[in-house]
Each structure stands twice: as C-alpha cells, then as structure tokens.
mmCIF file of C-alpha atoms in Angstrom:
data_model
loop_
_atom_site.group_PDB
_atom_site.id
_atom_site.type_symbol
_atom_site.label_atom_id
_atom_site.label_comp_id
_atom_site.label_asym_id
_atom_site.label_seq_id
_atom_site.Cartn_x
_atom_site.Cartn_y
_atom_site.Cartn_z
ATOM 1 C CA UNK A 1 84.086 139.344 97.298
ATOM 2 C CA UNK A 2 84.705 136.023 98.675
ATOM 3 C CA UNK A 3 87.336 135.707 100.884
ATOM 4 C CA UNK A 4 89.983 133.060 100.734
ATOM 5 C CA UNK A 5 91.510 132.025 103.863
ATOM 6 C CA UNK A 6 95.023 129.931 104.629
ATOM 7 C CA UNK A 7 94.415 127.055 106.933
ATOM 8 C CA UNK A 8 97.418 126.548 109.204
ATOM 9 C CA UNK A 9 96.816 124.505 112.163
ATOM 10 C CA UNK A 10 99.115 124.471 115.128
ATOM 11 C CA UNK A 11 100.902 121.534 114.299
ATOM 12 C CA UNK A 12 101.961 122.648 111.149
ATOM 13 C CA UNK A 13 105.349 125.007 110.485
ATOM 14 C CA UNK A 14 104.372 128.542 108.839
ATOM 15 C CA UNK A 15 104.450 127.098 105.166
ATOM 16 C CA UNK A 16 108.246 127.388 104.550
ATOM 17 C CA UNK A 17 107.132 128.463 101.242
ATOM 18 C CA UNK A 18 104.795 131.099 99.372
ATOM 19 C CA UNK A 19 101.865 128.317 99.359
ATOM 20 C CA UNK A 20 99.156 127.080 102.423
ATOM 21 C CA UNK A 21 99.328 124.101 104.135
ATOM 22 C CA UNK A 22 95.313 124.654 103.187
ATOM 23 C CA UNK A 23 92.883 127.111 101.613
ATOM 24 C CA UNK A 24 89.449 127.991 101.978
ATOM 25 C CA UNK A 25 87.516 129.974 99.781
ATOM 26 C CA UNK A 26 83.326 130.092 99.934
ATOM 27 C CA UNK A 27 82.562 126.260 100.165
ATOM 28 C CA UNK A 28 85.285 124.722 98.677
ATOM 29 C CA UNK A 29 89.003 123.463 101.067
ATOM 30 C CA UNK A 30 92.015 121.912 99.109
ATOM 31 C CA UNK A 31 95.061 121.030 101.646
ATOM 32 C CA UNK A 32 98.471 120.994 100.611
ATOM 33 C CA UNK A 33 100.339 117.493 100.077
ATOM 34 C CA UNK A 34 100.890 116.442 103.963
ATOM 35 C CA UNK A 35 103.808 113.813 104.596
ATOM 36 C CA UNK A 36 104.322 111.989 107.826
ATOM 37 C CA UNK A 37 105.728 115.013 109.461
ATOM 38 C CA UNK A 38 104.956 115.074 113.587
ATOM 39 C CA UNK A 39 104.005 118.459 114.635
ATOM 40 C CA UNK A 40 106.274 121.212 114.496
ATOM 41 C CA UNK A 41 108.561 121.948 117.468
ATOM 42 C CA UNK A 42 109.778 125.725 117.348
ATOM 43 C CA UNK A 43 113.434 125.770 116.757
ATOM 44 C CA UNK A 44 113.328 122.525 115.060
ATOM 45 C CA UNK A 45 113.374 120.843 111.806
ATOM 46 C CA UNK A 46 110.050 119.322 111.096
ATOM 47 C CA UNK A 47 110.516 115.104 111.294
ATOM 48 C CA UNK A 48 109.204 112.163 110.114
ATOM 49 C CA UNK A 49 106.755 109.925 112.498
ATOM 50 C CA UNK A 50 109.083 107.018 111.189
ATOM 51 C CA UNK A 51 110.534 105.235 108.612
ATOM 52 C CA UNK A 52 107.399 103.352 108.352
ATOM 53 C CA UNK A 53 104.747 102.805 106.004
ATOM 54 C CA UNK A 54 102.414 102.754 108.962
ATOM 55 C CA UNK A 55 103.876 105.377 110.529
ATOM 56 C CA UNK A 56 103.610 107.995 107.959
ATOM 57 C CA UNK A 57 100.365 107.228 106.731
ATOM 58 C CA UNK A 58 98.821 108.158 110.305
ATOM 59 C CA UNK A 59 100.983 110.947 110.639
ATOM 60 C CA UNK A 60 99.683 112.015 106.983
ATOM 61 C CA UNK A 61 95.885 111.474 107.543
ATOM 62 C CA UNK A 62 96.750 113.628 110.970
ATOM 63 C CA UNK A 63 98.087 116.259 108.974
ATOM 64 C CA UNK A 64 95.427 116.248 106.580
ATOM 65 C CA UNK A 65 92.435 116.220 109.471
ATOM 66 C CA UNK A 66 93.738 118.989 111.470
ATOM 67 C CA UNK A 67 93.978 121.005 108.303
ATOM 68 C CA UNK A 68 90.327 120.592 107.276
ATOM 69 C CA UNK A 69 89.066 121.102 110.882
ATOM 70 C CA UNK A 70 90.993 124.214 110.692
ATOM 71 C CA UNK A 71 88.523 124.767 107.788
ATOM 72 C CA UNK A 72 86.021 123.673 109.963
ATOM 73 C CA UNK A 73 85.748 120.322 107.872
ATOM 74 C CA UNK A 74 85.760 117.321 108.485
ATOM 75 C CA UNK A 75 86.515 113.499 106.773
ATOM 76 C CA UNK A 76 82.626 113.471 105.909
ATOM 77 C CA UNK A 77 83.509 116.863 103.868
ATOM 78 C CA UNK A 78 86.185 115.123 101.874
ATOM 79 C CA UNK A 79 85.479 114.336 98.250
ATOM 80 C CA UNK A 80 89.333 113.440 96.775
ATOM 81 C CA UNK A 81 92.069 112.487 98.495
ATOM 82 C CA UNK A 82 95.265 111.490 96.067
ATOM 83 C CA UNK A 83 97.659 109.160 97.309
ATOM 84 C CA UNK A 84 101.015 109.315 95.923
ATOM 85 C CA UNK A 85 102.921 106.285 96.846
ATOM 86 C CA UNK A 86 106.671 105.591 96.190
ATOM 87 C CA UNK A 87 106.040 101.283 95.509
ATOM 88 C CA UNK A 88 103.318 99.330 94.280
ATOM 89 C CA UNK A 89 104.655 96.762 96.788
ATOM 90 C CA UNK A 90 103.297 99.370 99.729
ATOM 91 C CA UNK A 91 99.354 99.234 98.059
ATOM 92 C CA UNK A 92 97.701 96.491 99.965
ATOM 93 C CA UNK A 93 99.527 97.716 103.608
ATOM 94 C CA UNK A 94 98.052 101.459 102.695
ATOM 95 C CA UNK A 95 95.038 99.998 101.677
ATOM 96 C CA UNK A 96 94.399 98.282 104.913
ATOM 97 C CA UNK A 97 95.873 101.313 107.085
ATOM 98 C CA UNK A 98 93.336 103.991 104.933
ATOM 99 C CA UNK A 99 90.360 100.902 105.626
ATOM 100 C CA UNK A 100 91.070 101.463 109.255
ATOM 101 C CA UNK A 101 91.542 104.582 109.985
ATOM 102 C CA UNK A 102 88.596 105.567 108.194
ATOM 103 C CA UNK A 103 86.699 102.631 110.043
ATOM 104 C CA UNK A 104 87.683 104.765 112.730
ATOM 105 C CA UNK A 105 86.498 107.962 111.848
ATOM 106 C CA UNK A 106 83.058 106.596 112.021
ATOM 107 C CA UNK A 107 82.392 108.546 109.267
ATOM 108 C CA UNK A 108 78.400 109.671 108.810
ATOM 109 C CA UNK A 109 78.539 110.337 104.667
ATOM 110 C CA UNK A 110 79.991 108.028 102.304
ATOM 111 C CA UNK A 111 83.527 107.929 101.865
ATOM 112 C CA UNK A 112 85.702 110.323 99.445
ATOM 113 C CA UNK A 113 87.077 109.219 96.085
ATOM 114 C CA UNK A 114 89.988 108.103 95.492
ATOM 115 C CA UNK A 115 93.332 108.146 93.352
ATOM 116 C CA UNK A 116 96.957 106.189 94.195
ATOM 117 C CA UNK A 117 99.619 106.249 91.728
ATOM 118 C CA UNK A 118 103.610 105.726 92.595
ATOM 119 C CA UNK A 119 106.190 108.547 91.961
ATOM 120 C CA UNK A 120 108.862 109.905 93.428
ATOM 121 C CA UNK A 121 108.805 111.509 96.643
ATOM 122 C CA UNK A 122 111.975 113.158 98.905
ATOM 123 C CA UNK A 123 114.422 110.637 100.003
ATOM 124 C CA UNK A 124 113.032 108.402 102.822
ATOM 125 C CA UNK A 125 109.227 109.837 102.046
ATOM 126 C CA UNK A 126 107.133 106.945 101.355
ATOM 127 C CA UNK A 127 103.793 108.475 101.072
ATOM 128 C CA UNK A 128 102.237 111.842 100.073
ATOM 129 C CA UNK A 129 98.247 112.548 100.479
ATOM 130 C CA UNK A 130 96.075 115.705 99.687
ATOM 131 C CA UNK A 131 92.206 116.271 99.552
ATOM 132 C CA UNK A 132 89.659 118.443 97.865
ATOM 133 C CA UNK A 133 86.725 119.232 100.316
ATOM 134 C CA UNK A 134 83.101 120.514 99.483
ATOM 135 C CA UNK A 135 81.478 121.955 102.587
ATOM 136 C CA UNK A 136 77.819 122.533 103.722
ATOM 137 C CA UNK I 1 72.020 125.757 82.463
ATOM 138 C CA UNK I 2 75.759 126.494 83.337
ATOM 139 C CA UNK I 3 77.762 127.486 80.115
ATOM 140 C CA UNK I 4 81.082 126.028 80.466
ATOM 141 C CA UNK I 5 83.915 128.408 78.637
ATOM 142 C CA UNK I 6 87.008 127.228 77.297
ATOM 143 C CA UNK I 7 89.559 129.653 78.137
ATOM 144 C CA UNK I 8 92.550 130.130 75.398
ATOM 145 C CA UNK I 9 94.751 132.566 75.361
ATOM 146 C CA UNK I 10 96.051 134.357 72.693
ATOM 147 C CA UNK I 11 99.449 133.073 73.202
ATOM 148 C CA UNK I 12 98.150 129.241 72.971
ATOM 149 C CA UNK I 13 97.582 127.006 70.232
ATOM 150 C CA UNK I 14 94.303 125.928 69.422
ATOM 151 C CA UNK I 15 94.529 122.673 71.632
ATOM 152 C CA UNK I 16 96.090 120.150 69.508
ATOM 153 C CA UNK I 17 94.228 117.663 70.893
ATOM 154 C CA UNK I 18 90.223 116.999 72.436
ATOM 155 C CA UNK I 19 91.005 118.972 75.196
ATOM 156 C CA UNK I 20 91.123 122.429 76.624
ATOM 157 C CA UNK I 21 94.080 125.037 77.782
ATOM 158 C CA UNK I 22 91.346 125.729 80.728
ATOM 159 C CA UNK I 23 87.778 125.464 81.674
ATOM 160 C CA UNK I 24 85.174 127.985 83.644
ATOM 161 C CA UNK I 25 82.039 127.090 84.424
ATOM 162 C CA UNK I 26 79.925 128.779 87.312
ATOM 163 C CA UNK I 27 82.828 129.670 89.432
ATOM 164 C CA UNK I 28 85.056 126.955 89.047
ATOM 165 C CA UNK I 29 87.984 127.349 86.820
ATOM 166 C CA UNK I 30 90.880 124.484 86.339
ATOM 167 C CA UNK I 31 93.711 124.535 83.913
ATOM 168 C CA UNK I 32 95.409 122.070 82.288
ATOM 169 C CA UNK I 33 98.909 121.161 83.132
ATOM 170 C CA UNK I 34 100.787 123.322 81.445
ATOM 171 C CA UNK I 35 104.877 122.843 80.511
ATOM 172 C CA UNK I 36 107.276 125.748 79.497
ATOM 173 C CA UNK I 37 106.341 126.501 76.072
ATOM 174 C CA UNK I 38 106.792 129.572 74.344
ATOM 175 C CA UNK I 39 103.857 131.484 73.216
ATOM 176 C CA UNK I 40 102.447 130.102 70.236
ATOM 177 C CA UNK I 41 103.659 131.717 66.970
ATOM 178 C CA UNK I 42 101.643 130.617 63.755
ATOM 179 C CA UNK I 43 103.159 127.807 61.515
ATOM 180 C CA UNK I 44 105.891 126.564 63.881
ATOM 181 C CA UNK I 45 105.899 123.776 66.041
ATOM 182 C CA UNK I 46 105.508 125.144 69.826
ATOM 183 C CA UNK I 47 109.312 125.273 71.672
ATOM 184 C CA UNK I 48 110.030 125.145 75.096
ATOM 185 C CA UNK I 49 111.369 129.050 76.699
ATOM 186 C CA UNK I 50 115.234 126.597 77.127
ATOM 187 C CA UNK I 51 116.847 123.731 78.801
ATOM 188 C CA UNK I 52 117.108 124.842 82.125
ATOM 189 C CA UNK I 53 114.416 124.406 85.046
ATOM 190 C CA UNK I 54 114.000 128.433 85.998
ATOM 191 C CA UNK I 55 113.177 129.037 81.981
ATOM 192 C CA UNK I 56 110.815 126.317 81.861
ATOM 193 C CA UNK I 57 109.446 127.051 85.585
ATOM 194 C CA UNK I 58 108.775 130.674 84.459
ATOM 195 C CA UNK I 59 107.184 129.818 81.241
ATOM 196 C CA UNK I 60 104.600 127.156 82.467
ATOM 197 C CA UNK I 61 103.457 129.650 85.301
ATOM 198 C CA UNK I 62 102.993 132.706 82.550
ATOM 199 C CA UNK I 63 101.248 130.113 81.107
ATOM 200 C CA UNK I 64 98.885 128.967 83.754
ATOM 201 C CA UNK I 65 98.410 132.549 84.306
ATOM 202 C CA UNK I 66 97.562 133.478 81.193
ATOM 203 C CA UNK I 67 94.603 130.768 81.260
ATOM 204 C CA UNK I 68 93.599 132.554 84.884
ATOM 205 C CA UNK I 69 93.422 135.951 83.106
ATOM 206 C CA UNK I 70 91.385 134.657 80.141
ATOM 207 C CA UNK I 71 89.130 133.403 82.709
ATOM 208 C CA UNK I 72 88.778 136.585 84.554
ATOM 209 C CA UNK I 73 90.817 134.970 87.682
ATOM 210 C CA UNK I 74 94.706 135.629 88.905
ATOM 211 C CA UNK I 75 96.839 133.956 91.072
ATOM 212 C CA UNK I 76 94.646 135.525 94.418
ATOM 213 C CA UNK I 77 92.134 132.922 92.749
ATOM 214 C CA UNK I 78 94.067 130.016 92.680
ATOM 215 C CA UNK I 79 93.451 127.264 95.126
ATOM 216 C CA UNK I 80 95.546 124.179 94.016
ATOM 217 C CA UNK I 81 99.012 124.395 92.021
ATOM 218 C CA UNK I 82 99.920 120.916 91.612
ATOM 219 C CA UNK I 83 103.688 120.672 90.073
ATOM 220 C CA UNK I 84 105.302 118.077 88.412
ATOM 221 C CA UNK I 85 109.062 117.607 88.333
ATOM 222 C CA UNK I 86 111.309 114.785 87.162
ATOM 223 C CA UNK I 87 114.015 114.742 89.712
ATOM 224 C CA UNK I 88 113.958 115.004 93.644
ATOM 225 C CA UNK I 89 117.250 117.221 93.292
ATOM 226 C CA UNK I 90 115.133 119.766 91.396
ATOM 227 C CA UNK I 91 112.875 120.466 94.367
ATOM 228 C CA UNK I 92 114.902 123.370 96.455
ATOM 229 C CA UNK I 93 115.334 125.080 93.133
ATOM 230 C CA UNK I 94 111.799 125.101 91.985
ATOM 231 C CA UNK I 95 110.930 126.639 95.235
ATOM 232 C CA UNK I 96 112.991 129.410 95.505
ATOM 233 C CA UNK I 97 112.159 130.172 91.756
ATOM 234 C CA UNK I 98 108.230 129.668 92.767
ATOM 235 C CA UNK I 99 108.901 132.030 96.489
ATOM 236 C CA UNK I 100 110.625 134.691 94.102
ATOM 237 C CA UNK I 101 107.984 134.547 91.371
ATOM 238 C CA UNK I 102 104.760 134.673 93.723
ATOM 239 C CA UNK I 103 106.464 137.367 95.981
ATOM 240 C CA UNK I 104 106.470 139.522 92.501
ATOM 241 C CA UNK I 105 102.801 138.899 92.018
ATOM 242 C CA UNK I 106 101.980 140.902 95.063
ATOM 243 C CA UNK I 107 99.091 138.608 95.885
ATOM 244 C CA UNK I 108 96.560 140.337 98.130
ATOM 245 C CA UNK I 109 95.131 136.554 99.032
ATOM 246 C CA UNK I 110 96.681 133.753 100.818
ATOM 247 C CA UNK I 111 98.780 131.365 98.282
ATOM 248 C CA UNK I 112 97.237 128.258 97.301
ATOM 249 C CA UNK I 113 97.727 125.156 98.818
ATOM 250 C CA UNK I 114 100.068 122.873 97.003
ATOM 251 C CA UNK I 115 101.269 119.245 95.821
ATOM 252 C CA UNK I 116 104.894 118.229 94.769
ATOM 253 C CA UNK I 117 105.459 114.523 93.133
ATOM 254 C CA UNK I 118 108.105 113.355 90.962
ATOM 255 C CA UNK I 119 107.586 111.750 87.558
ATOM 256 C CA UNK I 120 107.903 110.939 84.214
ATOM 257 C CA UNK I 121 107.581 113.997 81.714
ATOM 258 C CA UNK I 122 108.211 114.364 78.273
ATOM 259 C CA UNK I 123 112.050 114.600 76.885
ATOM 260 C CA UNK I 124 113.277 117.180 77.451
ATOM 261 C CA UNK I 125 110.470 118.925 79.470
ATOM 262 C CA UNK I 126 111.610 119.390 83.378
ATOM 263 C CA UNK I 127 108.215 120.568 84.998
ATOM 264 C CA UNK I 128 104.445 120.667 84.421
ATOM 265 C CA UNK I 129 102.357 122.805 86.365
ATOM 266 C CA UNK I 130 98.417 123.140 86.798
ATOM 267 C CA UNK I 131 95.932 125.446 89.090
ATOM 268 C CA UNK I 132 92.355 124.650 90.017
ATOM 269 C CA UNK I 133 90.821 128.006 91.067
ATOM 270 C CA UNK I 134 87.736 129.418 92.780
ATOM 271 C CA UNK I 135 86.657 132.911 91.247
ATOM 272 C CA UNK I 136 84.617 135.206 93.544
ATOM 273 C CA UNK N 1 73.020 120.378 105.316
ATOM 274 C CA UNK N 2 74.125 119.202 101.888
ATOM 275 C CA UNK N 3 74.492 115.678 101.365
ATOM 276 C CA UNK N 4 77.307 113.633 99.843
ATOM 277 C CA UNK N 5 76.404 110.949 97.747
ATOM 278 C CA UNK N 6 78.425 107.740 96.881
ATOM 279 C CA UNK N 7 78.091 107.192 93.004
ATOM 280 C CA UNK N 8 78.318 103.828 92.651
ATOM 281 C CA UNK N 9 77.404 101.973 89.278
ATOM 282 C CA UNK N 10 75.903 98.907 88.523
ATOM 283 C CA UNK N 11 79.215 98.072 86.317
ATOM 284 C CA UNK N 12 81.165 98.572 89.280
ATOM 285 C CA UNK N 13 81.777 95.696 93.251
ATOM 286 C CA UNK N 14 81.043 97.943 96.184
ATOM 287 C CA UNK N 15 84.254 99.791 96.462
ATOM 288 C CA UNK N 16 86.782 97.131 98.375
ATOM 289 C CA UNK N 17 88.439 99.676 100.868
ATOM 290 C CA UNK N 18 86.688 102.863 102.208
ATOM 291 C CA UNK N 19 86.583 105.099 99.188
ATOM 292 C CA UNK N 20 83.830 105.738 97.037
ATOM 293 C CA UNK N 21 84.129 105.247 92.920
ATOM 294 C CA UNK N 22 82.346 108.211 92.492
ATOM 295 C CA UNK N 23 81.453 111.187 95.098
ATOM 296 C CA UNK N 24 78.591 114.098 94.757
ATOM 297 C CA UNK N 25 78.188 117.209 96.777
ATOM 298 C CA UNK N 26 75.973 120.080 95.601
ATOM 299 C CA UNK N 27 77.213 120.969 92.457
ATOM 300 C CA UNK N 28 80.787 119.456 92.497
ATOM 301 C CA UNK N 29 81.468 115.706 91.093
ATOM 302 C CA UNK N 30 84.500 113.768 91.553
ATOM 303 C CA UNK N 31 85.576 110.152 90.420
ATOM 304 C CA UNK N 32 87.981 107.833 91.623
ATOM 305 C CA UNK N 33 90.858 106.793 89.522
ATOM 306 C CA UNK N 34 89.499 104.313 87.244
ATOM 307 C CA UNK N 35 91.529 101.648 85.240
ATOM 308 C CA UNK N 36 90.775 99.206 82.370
ATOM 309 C CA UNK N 37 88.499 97.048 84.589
ATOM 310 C CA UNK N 38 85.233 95.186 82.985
ATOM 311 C CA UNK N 39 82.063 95.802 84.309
ATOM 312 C CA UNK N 40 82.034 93.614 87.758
ATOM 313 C CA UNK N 41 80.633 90.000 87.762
ATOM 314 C CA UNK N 42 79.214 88.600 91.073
ATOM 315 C CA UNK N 43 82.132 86.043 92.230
ATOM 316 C CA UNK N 44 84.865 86.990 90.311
ATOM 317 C CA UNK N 45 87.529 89.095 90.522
ATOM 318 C CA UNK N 46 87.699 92.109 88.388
ATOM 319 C CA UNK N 47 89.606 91.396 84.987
ATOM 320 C CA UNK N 48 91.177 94.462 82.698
ATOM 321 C CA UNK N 49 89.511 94.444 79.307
ATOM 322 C CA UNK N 50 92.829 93.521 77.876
ATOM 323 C CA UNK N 51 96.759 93.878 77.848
ATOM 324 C CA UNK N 52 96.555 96.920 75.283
ATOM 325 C CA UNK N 53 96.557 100.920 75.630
ATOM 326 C CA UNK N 54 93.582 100.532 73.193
ATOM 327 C CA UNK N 55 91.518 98.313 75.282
ATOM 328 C CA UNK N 56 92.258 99.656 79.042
ATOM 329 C CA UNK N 57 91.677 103.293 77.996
ATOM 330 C CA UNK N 58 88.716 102.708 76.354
ATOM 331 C CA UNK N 59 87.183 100.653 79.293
ATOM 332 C CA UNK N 60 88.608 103.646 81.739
ATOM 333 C CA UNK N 61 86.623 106.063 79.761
ATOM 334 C CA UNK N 62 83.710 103.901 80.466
ATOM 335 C CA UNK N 63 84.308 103.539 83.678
ATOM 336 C CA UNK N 64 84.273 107.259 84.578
ATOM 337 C CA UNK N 65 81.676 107.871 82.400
ATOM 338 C CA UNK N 66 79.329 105.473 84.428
ATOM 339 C CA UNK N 67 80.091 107.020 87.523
ATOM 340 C CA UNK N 68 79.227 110.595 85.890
ATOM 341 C CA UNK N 69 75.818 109.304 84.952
ATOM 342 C CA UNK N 70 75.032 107.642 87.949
ATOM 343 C CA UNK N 71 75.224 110.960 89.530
ATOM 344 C CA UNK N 72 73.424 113.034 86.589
ATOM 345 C CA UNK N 73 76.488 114.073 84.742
ATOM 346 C CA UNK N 74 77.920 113.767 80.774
ATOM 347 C CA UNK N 75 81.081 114.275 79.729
ATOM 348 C CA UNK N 76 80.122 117.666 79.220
ATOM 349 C CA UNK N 77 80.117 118.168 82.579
ATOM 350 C CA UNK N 78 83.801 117.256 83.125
ATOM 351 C CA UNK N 79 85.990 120.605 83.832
ATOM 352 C CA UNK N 80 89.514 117.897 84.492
ATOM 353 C CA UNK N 81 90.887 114.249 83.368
ATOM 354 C CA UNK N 82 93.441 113.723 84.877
ATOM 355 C CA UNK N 83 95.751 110.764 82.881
ATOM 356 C CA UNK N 84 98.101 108.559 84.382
ATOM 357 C CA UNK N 85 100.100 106.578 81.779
ATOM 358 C CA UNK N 86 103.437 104.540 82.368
ATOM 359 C CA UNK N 87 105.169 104.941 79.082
ATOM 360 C CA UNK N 88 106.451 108.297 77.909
ATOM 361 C CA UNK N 89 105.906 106.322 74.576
ATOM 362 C CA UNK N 90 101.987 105.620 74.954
ATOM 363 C CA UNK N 91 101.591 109.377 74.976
ATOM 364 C CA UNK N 92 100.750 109.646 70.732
ATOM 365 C CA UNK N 93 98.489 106.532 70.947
ATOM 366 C CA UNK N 94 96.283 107.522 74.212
ATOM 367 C CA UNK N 95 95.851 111.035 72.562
ATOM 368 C CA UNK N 96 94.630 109.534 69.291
ATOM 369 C CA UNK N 97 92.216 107.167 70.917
ATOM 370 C CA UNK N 98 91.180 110.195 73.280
ATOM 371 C CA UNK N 99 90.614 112.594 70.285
ATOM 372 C CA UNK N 100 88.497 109.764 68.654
ATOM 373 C CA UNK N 101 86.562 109.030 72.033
ATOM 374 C CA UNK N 102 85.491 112.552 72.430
ATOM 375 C CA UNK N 103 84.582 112.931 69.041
ATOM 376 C CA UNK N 104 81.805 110.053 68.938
ATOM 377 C CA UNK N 105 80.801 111.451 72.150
ATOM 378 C CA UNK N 106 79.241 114.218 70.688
ATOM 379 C CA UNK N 107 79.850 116.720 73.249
ATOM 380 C CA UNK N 108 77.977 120.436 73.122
ATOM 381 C CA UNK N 109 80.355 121.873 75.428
ATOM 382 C CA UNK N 110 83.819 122.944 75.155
ATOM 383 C CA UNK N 111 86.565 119.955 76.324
ATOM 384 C CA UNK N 112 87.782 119.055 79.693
ATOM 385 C CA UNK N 113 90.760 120.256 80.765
ATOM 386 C CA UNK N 114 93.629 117.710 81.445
ATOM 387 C CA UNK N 115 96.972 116.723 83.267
ATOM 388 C CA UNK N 116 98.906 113.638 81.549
ATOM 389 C CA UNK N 117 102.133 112.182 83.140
ATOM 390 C CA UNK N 118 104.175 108.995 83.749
ATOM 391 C CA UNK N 119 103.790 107.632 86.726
ATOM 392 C CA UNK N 120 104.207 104.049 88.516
ATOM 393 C CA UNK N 121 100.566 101.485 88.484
ATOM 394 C CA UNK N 122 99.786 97.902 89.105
ATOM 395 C CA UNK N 123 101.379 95.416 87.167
ATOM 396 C CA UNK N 124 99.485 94.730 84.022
ATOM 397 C CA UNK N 125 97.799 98.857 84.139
ATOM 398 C CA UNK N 126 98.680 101.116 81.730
ATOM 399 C CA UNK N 127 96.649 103.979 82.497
ATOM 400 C CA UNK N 128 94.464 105.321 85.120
ATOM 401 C CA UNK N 129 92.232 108.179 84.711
ATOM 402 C CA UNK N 130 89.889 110.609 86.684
ATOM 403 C CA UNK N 131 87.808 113.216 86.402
ATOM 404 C CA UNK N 132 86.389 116.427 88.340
ATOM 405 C CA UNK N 133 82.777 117.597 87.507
ATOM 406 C CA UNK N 134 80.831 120.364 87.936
ATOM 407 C CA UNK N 135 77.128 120.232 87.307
ATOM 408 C CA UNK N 136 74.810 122.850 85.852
#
C-alpha cells in the first residue's frame, strides 16, 4: 500500500473544496491550479497579489513552490507546468517573468516542460499554473 | 517490457477514434477526458445523460470512474482531475455538485489535486472531465 | 539521485525561455506543447509548416514524436495527447488526420489516451499538442 498524502502548506486555505492544493503518492506530486492568491489570513477571504500580470505570476510560482516543498520537492523535481493564460497579448510579459524567476531559482537539472494556452479564468484572474513532479 | 492496457468499460464504445477511453501501464493510469454521455447502447449514436450541468457533471465522473475500475484503481487513486467548463458562472455549481459527489464516495485517501479552466466544448456539451492516477 | 534529462532534438533551437521541449525522469516522459513549427534552421526564425489544420498537425505530431525518441520513446509509449484546437469546427478534420497518423505509425500497443478542447493560441496556430510518456 502506497500512501497518498495531501500537500497543504501554511499559506494555503484548507482546500475550500473536496480536492488538495497537492498530492503525493510514492514518487510522483501533481499541485492543484495555484492563482495569484497571497497567503491565507484566518478569518479572511483569500486575495489576489494584484491586478497585475506580474503580480500574479509570482504569487502563482509562490504557490506552486511551497506546495512541492511541502512534498519535499523542489523546481529541479518539476517536469510540467501548464500555464493557462487569459490573452495572447500577456505571452511575451509571462515569458520574461517565468525566464526570471527561474533564472532565479538557480535551478541544478534542466528545466520542466512546458504548455500555455488562453482560456477563461474567474473574473480579474489573469493566470492559472499547475505542475506534475517526478521525485528521486 | 511494460504491457500497456487499454482500459474500456463495458458501458463505452469501442473508441471511435485512434485513441483510448484510458491507459495503464506499470502503475500509471490516465483517462481520457471524458463528457456526460450515457452508457453506450449498441446501434445508437452515444447521447449526453441531459441539458443541464449536474446531469452531465454526474455522467462524465461515472464515466471517469468506470475507466478507474476497469483499471483496477478508484477515486482514492486519482491524483489529477482536470475539468473543463464553458462558462465562469458554472464554477460554484460544479463544485458543490463535485463536494456532494466525492463526499458519497467515502474516499479513505486524500482527494486529488485539481485544475479548473474555461473553454470551448462541443455544442451542447457543458463539462469534460479527466483523472491521471497512481495505483499502489 | 535520479536525473532529469532535457530532451532536446536536433529539429528543434535551444528552448528560448527556461523550459525544456522535452523532460525525462526515471520512467516518466513529458513534452512540451508543440505546434506546427519546421524543424529549426540556424538564423531564422521558426516558420509553421503552413496555414492549414492538415499541415500544422502533422508537423506537431512530428514534433512530439522527436522529442519521444530523443529520450528512447515511440508512440507506443505515450499513455496522454493532450489537443488544443481553436475551432469547435476543426474537431472532424484533426480526428481524421489523427486516425490516419496513428495508423501508418504502426503501433503494437493499445492508443494513447487524450483530452481535446478549444482554447485561445498564437495568431496563425491552430493546434498545439502534448504528450505524457511512460517508458517500459
């Protein structure tokens, strides 16, 4: 029996729903979709970083990282991450924001794939981002 | 040498198309997206469960579960649920259908992780649902 | 430690932001959303094989399937493709080309799974498609 474990990190709400933020199950971690969200404040509504591109796309790649360090992942661990963008206008900003913060990261294995496509997102939302992880 | 299995259930169709209902192979298992149809009855074109989002919702999950079972998985397996809708005002709906229906499945695991976007789905069909899953 | 290796194929530039076209860990393979792009030529940008469903999905096909060999995958390897079309109206076409493609592939395994909706992509792209691997 392999056990599968939620990932909730202490930024993040307990899921407001019957899913998890992130799940762990032998060596495999797939987070939720993570918005620009800051960290939850008890007694209050979870908010938005900004209205910015910028904004939310740190706030995102936060919410992502503290998920698969709850995992006891990291970036280098990250094979996928989907981007779901809401305008084809926004590609080259996120594509210099992702370039970066993953510059940053100083990342020691190659970087993760990648998909972006443009839907719909909740009203002000302007980017949505999940990853698959493989782990040592 | 690691057979891969398609997995299709007795109430699908024979895929109509080069693909299949679900794949195992090792201990990976991943569905394909799966819409509200009806189980499949010979010699009639395959109909969606009705017009309305909690029909359709209820029907693509029997569906994706039905792929699990054939696979020897259930929900407690399930990693990723990635749902499709076509409409932002759909969203508080489909979650208190998907709270009610996973509360009845009396999971004994954490729920999986999952992503939301918003896009363009066949007429008529209002959500499309698939599930990645790790078996023990 | 298991290593994670960037799958990058002679058809393809170095990846211009801080993804990888193609990612390998253990067992597990994932590409990156590829589109109709021609193999890369040193000094030019990359051109789509043409304006038509026909010609970008074929050329997307061959685009994954380069990254799956460079890291010691087939198509029967693939457990999920993942298609990303614009048109509700492309839907018939893509799955007729697709049905042909797989057929001349001559696979000895059982399909891929697969998720197709409508989302938004670059101007000019009409579909985008990835694909999750798992290796014997």
């Amino acid at each position: 029996m392999t056990d599968k474990t939620a990932l909730t990190p202490a930024t993040h709400t307990t899921p407001p729903a019957k899913f998890s933020h992130g799940v762990k199950k032998g060596n495999i971690l797939q987070t939720a979709g993570q918005v620009g969200f800051l960290p939850a404040v008890d007694g209050r509504a979870r908010a938005l970083a900004g209205p910015t591109l910028r904004e939310q796309t740190l706030q995102a790649f936060a919410n992502v990282q503290a998920i698969l360090e709850e995992g006891g992942a990291t970036w280098d661990d990250a094979m996928m991450i989907r981007v779901y963008l809401t305008d084809v206008d926004h590609f080259a900003e996120m594509n210099e924001i992702y370039n970066a913060y993953f510059e940053e990261q100083g990342l020691t294995q190659p970087p993760a794939a990648r998909t972006t496509v443009y839907v719909g997102l909740p009203s002000g939302v302007l980017i949505e981002i999940d990853a698959l992880a493989v782990l040592d």
